[in-house]
Short mmCIF file of C-alpha atoms and ligand atoms in Angstrom, two decimals:
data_model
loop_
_atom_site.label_atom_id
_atom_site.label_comp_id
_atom_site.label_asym_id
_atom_site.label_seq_id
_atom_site.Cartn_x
_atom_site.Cartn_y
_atom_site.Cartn_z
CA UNK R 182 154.31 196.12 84.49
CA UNK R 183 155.15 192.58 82.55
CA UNK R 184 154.30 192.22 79.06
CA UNK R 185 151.71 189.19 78.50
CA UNK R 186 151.01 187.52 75.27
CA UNK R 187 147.62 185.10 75.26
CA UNK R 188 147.63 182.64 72.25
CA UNK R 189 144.63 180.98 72.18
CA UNK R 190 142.79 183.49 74.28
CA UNK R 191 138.83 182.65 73.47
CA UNK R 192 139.60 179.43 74.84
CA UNK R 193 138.73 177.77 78.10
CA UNK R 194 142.24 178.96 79.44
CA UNK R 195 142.72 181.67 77.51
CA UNK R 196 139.43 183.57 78.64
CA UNK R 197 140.30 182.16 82.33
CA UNK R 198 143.49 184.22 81.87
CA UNK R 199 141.43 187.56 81.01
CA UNK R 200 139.26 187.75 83.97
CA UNK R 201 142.50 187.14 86.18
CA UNK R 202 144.25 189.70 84.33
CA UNK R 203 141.16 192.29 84.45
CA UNK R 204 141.56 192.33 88.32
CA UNK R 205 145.77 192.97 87.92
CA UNK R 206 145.87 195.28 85.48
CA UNK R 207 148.40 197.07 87.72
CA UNK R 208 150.89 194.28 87.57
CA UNK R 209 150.52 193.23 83.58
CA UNK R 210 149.51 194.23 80.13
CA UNK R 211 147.63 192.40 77.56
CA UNK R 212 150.22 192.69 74.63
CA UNK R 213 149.01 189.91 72.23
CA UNK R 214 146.14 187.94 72.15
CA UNK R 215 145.56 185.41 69.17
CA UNK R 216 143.02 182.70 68.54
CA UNK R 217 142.48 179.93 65.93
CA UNK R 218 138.44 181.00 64.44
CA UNK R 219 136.37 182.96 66.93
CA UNK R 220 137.13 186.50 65.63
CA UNK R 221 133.72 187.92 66.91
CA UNK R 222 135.03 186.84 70.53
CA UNK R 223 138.71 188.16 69.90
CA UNK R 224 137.26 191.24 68.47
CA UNK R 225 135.49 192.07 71.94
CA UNK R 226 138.48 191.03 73.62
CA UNK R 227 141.07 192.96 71.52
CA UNK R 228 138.08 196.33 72.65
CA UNK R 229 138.60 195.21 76.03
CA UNK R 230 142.51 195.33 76.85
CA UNK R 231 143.86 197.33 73.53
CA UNK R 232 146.87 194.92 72.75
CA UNK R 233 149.65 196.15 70.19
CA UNK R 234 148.87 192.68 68.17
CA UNK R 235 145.72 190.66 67.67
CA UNK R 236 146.45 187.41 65.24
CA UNK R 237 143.45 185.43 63.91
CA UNK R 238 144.82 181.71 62.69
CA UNK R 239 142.02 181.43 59.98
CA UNK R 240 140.54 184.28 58.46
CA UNK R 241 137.97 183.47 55.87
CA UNK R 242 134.67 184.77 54.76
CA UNK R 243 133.10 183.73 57.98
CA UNK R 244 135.86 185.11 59.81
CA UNK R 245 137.44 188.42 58.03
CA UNK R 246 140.63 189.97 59.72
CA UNK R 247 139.92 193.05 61.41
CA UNK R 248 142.21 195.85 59.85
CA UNK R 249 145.68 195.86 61.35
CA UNK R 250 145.17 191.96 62.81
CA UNK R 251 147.73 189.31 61.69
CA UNK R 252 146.59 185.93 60.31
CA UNK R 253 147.73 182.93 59.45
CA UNK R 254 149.72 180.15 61.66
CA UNK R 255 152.52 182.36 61.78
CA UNK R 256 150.89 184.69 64.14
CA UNK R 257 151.48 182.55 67.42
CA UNK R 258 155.09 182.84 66.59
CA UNK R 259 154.84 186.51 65.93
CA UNK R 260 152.88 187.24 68.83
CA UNK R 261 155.03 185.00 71.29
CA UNK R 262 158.72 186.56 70.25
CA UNK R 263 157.12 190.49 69.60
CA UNK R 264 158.59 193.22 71.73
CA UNK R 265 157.58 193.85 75.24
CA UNK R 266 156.40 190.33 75.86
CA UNK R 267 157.59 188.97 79.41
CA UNK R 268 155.48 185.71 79.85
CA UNK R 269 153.59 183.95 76.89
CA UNK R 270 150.86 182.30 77.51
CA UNK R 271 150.55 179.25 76.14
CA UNK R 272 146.43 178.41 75.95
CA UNK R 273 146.40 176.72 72.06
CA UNK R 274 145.01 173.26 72.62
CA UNK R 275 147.36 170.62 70.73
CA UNK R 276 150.39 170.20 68.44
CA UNK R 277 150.02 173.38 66.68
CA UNK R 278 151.23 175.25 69.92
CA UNK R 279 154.81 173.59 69.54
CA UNK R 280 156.66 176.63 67.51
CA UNK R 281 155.14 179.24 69.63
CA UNK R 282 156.77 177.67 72.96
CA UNK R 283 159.96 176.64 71.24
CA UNK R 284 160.29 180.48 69.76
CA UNK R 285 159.34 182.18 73.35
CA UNK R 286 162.40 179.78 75.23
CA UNK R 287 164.62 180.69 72.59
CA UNK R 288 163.93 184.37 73.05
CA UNK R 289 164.49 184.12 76.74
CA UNK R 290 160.82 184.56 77.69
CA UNK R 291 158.84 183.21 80.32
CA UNK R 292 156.23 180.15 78.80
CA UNK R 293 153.60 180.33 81.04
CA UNK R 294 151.97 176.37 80.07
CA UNK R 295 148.94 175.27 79.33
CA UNK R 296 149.51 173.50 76.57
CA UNK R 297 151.33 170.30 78.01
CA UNK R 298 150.90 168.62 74.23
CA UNK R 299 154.17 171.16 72.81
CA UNK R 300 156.18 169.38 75.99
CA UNK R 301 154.96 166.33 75.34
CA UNK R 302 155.59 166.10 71.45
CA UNK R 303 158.98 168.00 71.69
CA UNK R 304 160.59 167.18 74.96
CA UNK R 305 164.31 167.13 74.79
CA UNK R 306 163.92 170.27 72.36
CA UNK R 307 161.87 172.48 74.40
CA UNK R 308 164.45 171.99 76.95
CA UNK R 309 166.94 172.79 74.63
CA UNK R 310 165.38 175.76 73.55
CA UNK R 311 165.02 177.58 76.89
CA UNK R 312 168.96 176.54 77.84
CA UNK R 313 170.12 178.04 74.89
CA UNK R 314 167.77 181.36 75.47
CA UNK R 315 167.39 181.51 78.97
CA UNK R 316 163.64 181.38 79.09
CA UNK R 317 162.01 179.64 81.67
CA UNK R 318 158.72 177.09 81.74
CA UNK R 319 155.89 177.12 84.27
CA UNK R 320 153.38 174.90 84.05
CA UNK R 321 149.30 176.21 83.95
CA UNK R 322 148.26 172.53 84.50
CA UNK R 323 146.61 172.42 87.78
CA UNK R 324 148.78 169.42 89.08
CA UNK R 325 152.08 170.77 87.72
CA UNK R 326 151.06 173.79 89.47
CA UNK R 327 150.59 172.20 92.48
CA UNK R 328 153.70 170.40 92.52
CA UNK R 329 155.68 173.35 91.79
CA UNK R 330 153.85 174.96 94.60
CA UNK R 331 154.97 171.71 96.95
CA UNK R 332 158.73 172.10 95.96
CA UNK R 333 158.95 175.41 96.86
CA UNK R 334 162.32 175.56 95.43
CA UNK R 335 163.77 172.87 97.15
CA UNK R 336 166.21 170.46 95.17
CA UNK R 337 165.11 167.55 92.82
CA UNK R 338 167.69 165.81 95.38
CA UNK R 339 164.77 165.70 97.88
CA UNK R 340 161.94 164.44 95.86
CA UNK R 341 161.31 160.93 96.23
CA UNK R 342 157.98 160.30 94.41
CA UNK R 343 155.15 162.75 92.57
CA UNK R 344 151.48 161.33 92.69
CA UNK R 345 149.14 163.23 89.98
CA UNK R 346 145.81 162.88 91.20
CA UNK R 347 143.03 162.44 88.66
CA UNK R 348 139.57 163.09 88.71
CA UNK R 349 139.08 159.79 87.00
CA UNK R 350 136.38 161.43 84.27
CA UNK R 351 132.95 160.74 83.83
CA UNK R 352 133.44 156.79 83.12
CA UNK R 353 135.09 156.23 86.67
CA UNK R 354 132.53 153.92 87.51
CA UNK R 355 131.38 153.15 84.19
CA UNK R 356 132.03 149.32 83.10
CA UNK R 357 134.28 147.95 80.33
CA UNK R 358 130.88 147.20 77.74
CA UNK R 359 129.38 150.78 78.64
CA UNK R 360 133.16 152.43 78.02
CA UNK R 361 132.65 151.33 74.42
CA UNK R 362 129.30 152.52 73.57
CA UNK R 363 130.00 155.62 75.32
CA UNK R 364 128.68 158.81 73.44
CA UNK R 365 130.22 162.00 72.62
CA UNK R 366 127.95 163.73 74.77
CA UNK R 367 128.81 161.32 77.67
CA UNK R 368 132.24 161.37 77.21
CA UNK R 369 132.08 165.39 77.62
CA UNK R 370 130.33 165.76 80.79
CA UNK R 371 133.53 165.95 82.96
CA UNK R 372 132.24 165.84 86.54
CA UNK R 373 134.19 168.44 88.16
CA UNK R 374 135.91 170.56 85.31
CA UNK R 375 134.85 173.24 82.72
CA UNK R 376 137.19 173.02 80.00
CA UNK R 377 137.94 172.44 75.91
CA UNK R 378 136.56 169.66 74.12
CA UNK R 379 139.65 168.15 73.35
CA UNK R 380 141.28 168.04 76.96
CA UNK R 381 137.58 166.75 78.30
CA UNK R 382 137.57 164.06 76.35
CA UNK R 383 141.51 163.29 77.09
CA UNK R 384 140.05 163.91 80.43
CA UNK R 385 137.39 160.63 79.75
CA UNK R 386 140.12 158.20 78.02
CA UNK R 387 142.84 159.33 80.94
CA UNK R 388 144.96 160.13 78.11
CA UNK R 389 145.23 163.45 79.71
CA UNK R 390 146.86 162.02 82.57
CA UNK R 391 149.40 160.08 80.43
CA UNK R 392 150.30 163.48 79.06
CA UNK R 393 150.23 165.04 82.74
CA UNK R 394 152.63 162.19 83.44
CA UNK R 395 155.16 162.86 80.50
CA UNK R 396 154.81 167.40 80.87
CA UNK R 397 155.61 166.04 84.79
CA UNK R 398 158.81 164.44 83.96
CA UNK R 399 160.12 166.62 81.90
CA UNK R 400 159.54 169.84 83.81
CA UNK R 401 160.76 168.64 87.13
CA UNK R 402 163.04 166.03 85.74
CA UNK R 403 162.25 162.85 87.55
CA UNK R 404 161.94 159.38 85.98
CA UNK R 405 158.61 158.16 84.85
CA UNK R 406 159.29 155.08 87.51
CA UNK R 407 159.00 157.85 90.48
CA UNK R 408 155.89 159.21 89.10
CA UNK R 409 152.55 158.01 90.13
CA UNK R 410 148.90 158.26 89.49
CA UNK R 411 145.84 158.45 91.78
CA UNK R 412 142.37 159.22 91.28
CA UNK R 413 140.85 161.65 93.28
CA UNK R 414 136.80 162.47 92.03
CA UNK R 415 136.77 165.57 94.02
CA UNK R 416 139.90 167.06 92.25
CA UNK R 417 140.71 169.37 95.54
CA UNK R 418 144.05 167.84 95.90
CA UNK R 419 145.74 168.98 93.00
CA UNK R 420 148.87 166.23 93.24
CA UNK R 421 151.00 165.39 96.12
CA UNK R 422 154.82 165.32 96.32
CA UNK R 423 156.59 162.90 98.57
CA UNK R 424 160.29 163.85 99.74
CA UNK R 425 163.21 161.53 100.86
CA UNK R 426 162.50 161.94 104.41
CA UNK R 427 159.06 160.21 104.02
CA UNK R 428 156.94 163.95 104.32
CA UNK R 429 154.36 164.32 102.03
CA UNK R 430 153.11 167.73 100.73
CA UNK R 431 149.95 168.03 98.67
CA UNK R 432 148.33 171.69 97.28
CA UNK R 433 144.61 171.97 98.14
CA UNK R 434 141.51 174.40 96.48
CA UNK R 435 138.53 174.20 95.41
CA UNK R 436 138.61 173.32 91.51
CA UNK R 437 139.77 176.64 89.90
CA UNK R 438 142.03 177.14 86.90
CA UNK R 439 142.47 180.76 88.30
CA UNK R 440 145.03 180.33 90.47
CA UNK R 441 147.18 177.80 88.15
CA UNK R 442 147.14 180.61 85.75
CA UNK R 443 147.54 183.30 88.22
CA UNK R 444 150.45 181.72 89.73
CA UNK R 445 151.99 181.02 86.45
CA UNK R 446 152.35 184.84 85.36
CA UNK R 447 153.94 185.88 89.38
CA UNK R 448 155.98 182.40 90.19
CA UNK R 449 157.25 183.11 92.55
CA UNK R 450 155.85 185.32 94.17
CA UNK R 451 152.23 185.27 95.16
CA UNK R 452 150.34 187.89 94.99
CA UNK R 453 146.35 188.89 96.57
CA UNK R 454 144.09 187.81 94.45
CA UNK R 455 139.87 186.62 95.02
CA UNK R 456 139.75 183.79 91.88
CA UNK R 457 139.48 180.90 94.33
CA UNK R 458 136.34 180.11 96.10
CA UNK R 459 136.45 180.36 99.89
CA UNK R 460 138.18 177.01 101.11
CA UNK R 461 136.25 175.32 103.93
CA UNK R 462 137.20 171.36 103.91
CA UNK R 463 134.08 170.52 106.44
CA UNK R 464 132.13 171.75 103.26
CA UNK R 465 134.37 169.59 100.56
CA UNK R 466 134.48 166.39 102.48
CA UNK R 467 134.88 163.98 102.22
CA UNK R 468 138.14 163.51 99.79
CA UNK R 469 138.54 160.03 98.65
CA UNK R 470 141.52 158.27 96.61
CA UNK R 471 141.11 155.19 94.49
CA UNK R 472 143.23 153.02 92.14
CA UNK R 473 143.44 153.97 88.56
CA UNK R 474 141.66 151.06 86.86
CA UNK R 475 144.49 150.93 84.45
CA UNK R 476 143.23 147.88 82.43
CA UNK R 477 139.99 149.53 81.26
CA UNK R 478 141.29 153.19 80.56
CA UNK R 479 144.73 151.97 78.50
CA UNK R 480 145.61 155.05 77.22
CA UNK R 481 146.95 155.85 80.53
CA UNK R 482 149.74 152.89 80.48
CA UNK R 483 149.87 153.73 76.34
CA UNK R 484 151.09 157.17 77.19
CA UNK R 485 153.47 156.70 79.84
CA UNK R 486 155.36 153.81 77.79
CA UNK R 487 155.55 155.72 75.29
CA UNK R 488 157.07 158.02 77.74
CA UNK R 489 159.53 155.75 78.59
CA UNK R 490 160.51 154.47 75.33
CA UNK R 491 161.57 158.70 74.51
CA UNK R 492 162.70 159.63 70.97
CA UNK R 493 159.24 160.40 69.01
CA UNK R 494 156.61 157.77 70.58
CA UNK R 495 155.62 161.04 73.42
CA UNK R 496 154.89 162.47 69.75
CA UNK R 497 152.93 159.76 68.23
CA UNK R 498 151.25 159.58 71.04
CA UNK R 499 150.63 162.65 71.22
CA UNK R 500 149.75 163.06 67.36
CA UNK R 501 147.73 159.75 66.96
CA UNK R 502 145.73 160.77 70.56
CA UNK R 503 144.44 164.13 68.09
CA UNK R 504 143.84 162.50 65.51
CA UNK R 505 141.22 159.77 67.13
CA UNK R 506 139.78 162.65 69.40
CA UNK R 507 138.81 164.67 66.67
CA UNK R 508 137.38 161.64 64.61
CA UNK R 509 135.53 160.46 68.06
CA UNK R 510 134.10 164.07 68.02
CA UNK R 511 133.13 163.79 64.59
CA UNK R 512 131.03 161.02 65.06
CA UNK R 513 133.18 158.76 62.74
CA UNK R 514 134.63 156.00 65.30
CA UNK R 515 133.61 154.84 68.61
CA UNK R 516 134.96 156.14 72.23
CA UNK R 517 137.13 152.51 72.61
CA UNK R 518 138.75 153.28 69.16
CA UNK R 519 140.68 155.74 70.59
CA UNK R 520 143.29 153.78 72.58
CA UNK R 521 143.47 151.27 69.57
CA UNK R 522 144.16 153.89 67.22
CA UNK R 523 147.20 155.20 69.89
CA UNK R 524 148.65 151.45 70.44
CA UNK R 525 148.39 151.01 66.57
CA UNK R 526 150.29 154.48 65.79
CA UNK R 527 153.08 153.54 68.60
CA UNK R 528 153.51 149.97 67.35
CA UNK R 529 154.30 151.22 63.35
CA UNK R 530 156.04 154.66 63.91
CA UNK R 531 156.80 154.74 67.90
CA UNK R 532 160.68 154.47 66.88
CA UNK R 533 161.08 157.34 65.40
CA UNK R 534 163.89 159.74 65.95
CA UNK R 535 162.91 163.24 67.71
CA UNK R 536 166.47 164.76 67.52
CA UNK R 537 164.83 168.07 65.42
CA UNK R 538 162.01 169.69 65.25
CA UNK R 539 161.32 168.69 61.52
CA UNK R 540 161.51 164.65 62.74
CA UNK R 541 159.46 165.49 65.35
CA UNK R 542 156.71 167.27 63.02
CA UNK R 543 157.52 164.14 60.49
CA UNK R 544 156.15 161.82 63.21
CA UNK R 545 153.12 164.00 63.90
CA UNK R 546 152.16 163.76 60.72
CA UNK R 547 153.00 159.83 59.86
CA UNK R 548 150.88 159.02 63.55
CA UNK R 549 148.19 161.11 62.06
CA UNK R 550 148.06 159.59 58.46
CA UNK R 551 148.27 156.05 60.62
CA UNK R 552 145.22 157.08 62.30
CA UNK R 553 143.16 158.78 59.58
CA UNK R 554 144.01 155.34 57.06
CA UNK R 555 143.46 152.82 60.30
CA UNK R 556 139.27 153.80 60.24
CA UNK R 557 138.78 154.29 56.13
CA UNK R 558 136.59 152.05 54.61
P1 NAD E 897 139.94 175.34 74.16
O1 NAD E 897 139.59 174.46 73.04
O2 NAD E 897 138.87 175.87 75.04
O3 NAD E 897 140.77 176.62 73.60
C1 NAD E 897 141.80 176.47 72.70
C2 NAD E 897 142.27 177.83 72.21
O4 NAD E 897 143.31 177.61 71.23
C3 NAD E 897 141.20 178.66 71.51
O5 NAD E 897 141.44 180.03 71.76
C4 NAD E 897 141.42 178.38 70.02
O6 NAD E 897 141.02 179.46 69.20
C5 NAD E 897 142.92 178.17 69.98
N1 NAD E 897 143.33 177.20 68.95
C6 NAD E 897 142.78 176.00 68.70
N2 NAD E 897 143.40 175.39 67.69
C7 NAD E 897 144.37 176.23 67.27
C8 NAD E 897 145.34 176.17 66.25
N3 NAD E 897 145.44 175.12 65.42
N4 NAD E 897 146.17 177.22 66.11
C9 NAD E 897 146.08 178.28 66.92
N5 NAD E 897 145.18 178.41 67.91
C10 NAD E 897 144.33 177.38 68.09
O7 NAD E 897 141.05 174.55 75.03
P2 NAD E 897 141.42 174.74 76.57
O8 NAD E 897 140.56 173.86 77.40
O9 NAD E 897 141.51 176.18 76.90
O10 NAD E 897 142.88 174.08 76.59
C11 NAD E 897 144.01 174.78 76.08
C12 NAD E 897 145.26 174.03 76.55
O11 NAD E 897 145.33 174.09 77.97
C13 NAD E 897 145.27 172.55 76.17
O12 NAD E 897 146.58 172.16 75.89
C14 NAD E 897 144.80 171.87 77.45
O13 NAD E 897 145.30 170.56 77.58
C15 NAD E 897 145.41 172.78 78.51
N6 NAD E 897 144.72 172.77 79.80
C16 NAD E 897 143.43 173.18 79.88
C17 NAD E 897 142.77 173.18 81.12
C18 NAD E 897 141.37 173.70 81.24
O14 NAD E 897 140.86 173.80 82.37
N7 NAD E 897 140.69 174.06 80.17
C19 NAD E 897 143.44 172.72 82.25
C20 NAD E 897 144.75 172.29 82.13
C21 NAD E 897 145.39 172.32 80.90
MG1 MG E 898 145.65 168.87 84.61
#
């Protein structure tokens, strides 16, 4: 039986995890679960698999701590490094998953990822951290998943090339003028994906990709010039990974984060399991590729530069990326502010240093004061 801890679990991922770990319960125990707000949801949850530890971010009025819970942003930490966890998983959407990941590595425990933006913001350290205590990171991400599934263990020798494949969003055919006035209600209606607010729209901007792009090059460690994008509407291929011999292996399902997850917690191993739909590729076809249209989705080539430039731009992009999301969901600036709020944070604080995790939370913060000053009146 392996120990699982679920931070963020009344999110898209983290209730995904619950209904693959209701049909293993003979391979792993709920041992944590945490979330930022829905405590009515947790509650139910916390009925359902009676975890030692149930941590509630914000407890308020609205949202009173049950008896017994922990609160406060301590409690991702608390539930990640707490006894009898084997494999946390990492479900929190954004920067406020970074301690969690770094404590788990440093403990020695497995990280099962979802949330790319703690690899993205803290790189080099997250590495670090799971040298030093011998835990391990496997990506949730679909296309990380896939790739890891492609590699099979094989050397990074071998690899010649990785090619993400992206959806492409809901504005894949969408022109420059209509990309502006875009709404938020347009810009969450991902075509072939059920998921968070914040990823969907990363999902519409292709920011998520750019993210996908840096958690891809610093899991498998291969440089950002070997790593390409495709877009793929049907989002069946889950990425592709080219080897030195000139064979190319790709992963295949039916959209499903049940399997990503699933595979995460038993890497690698595989184990029965009924989460994916039947595959039947008469039924799917056809499956089409396209360029990304890089010029009218710029977050994509934002991202990976600051990818390449290292130290804390992944960060500000990261941070700055957040920051406009959550104002575009607001209401308070338009869809094609988003990239210019990104290029803006990178061009004043993309130099940072990233050598700690206090510069790296130091950037986070100065992108998101950028952002937040760029759009008062
Ligand atoms: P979501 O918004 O549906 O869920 C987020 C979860 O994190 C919720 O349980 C919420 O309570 C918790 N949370 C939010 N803010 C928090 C904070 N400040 N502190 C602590 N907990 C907090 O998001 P999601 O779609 O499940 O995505 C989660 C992560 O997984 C993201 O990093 C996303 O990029 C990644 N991911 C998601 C999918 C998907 O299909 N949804 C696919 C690939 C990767
Ligand atoms: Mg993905």
């Amino acid at each position: 039986m392996k120990g699982i801890a679920i931070l963020g679990s009344t999110g898209s991922i983290g209730t995904t995890a619950l209904r693959v770990l209701e049909r293993q319960r003979d391979r792993f125990r709920v041992v944590a679960l945490t979330a930022f707000a829905n405590g009515a949801l947790l509650s139910e949850q916390a009925e359902h698999f009676s975890p030692d530890f149930v941590g509630l971010v914000r407890s308020d009025t609205r949202e009173p701590a049950r008896a017994g819970w922990a609160c406060g942003e301590r409690c991702l930490v608390e539930a990640a490094t707490l006894d009898g966890v084997d494999i946390v998983l990492n479900a929190v959407v954004g920067a406020a998953g970074l301690d969690a990941t770094l404590a788990a590595l440093e403990q020695g425990r497995r990280v099962a990822l979802a949330n790319k933006e703690s690899l993205v913001m803290g790189g080099d350290l997250v590495r670090s951290a799971a040298r030093r205590g011998g835990g391990e990171l496997v990506p949730v991400d679909s296309e990380h998943s896939a790739i890891l599934q492609c590699i099979a263990g094989r050397p990074r020798t071998e690899i010649r090339r990785l090619v993400l494949t992206a959806s492409g969003g809901p504005f894949r055919k969408w022109t420059n003028d209509q990309l502006e006035r875009a709404t938020i209600a347009d810009a969450l209606q991902h075509p072939t994906w059920q998921m968070g607010r914040k990823i969907t729209v990363d999902s519409a901007t292709l920011a998520n990709k750019a993210l996908e792009v840096i958690e891809a090059h610093f899991l498998f460690d291969i440089p950002y010039d070997r790593i390409d994008v495709v877009v793929h509407p049907q989002s069946v291929v889950h990425s592709f990974v080219e080897f030195i011999d000139g064979s190319v292996l790709a992963q295949l399902g039916v959209p499903s984060m049940e399997l990503p997850v699933l595979y995460a917690l038993t890497y690698p191993d595989r184990v029965s399991d009924t989460g994916v739909p039947p595959f039947d590729p008469v039924e799917l076809s056809p499956l089409t590729f396209e360029p990304v249209r890089r010029d009218d989705f710029p977050s994509l080539a934002l991202g990976v530069q600051a990818g390449r430039s290292g130290g804390a731009a992944p960060a500000v992009f990261n941070a700055a990326n957040e920051a406009a999301v959550a104002l575009f969901l607001d209401g308070d600036i338009h869809f094609g502010d988003i990239p210019r709020a990104i290029e803006s944070a990178l061009a004043r604080h993309g130099g940072l240093d990233s050598r700690s995790r206090e510069a790296i939370l130091s950037a986070d913060a100065l992108a998101r004061q950028h952002v937040q000053e760029l759009f008062r009146c």
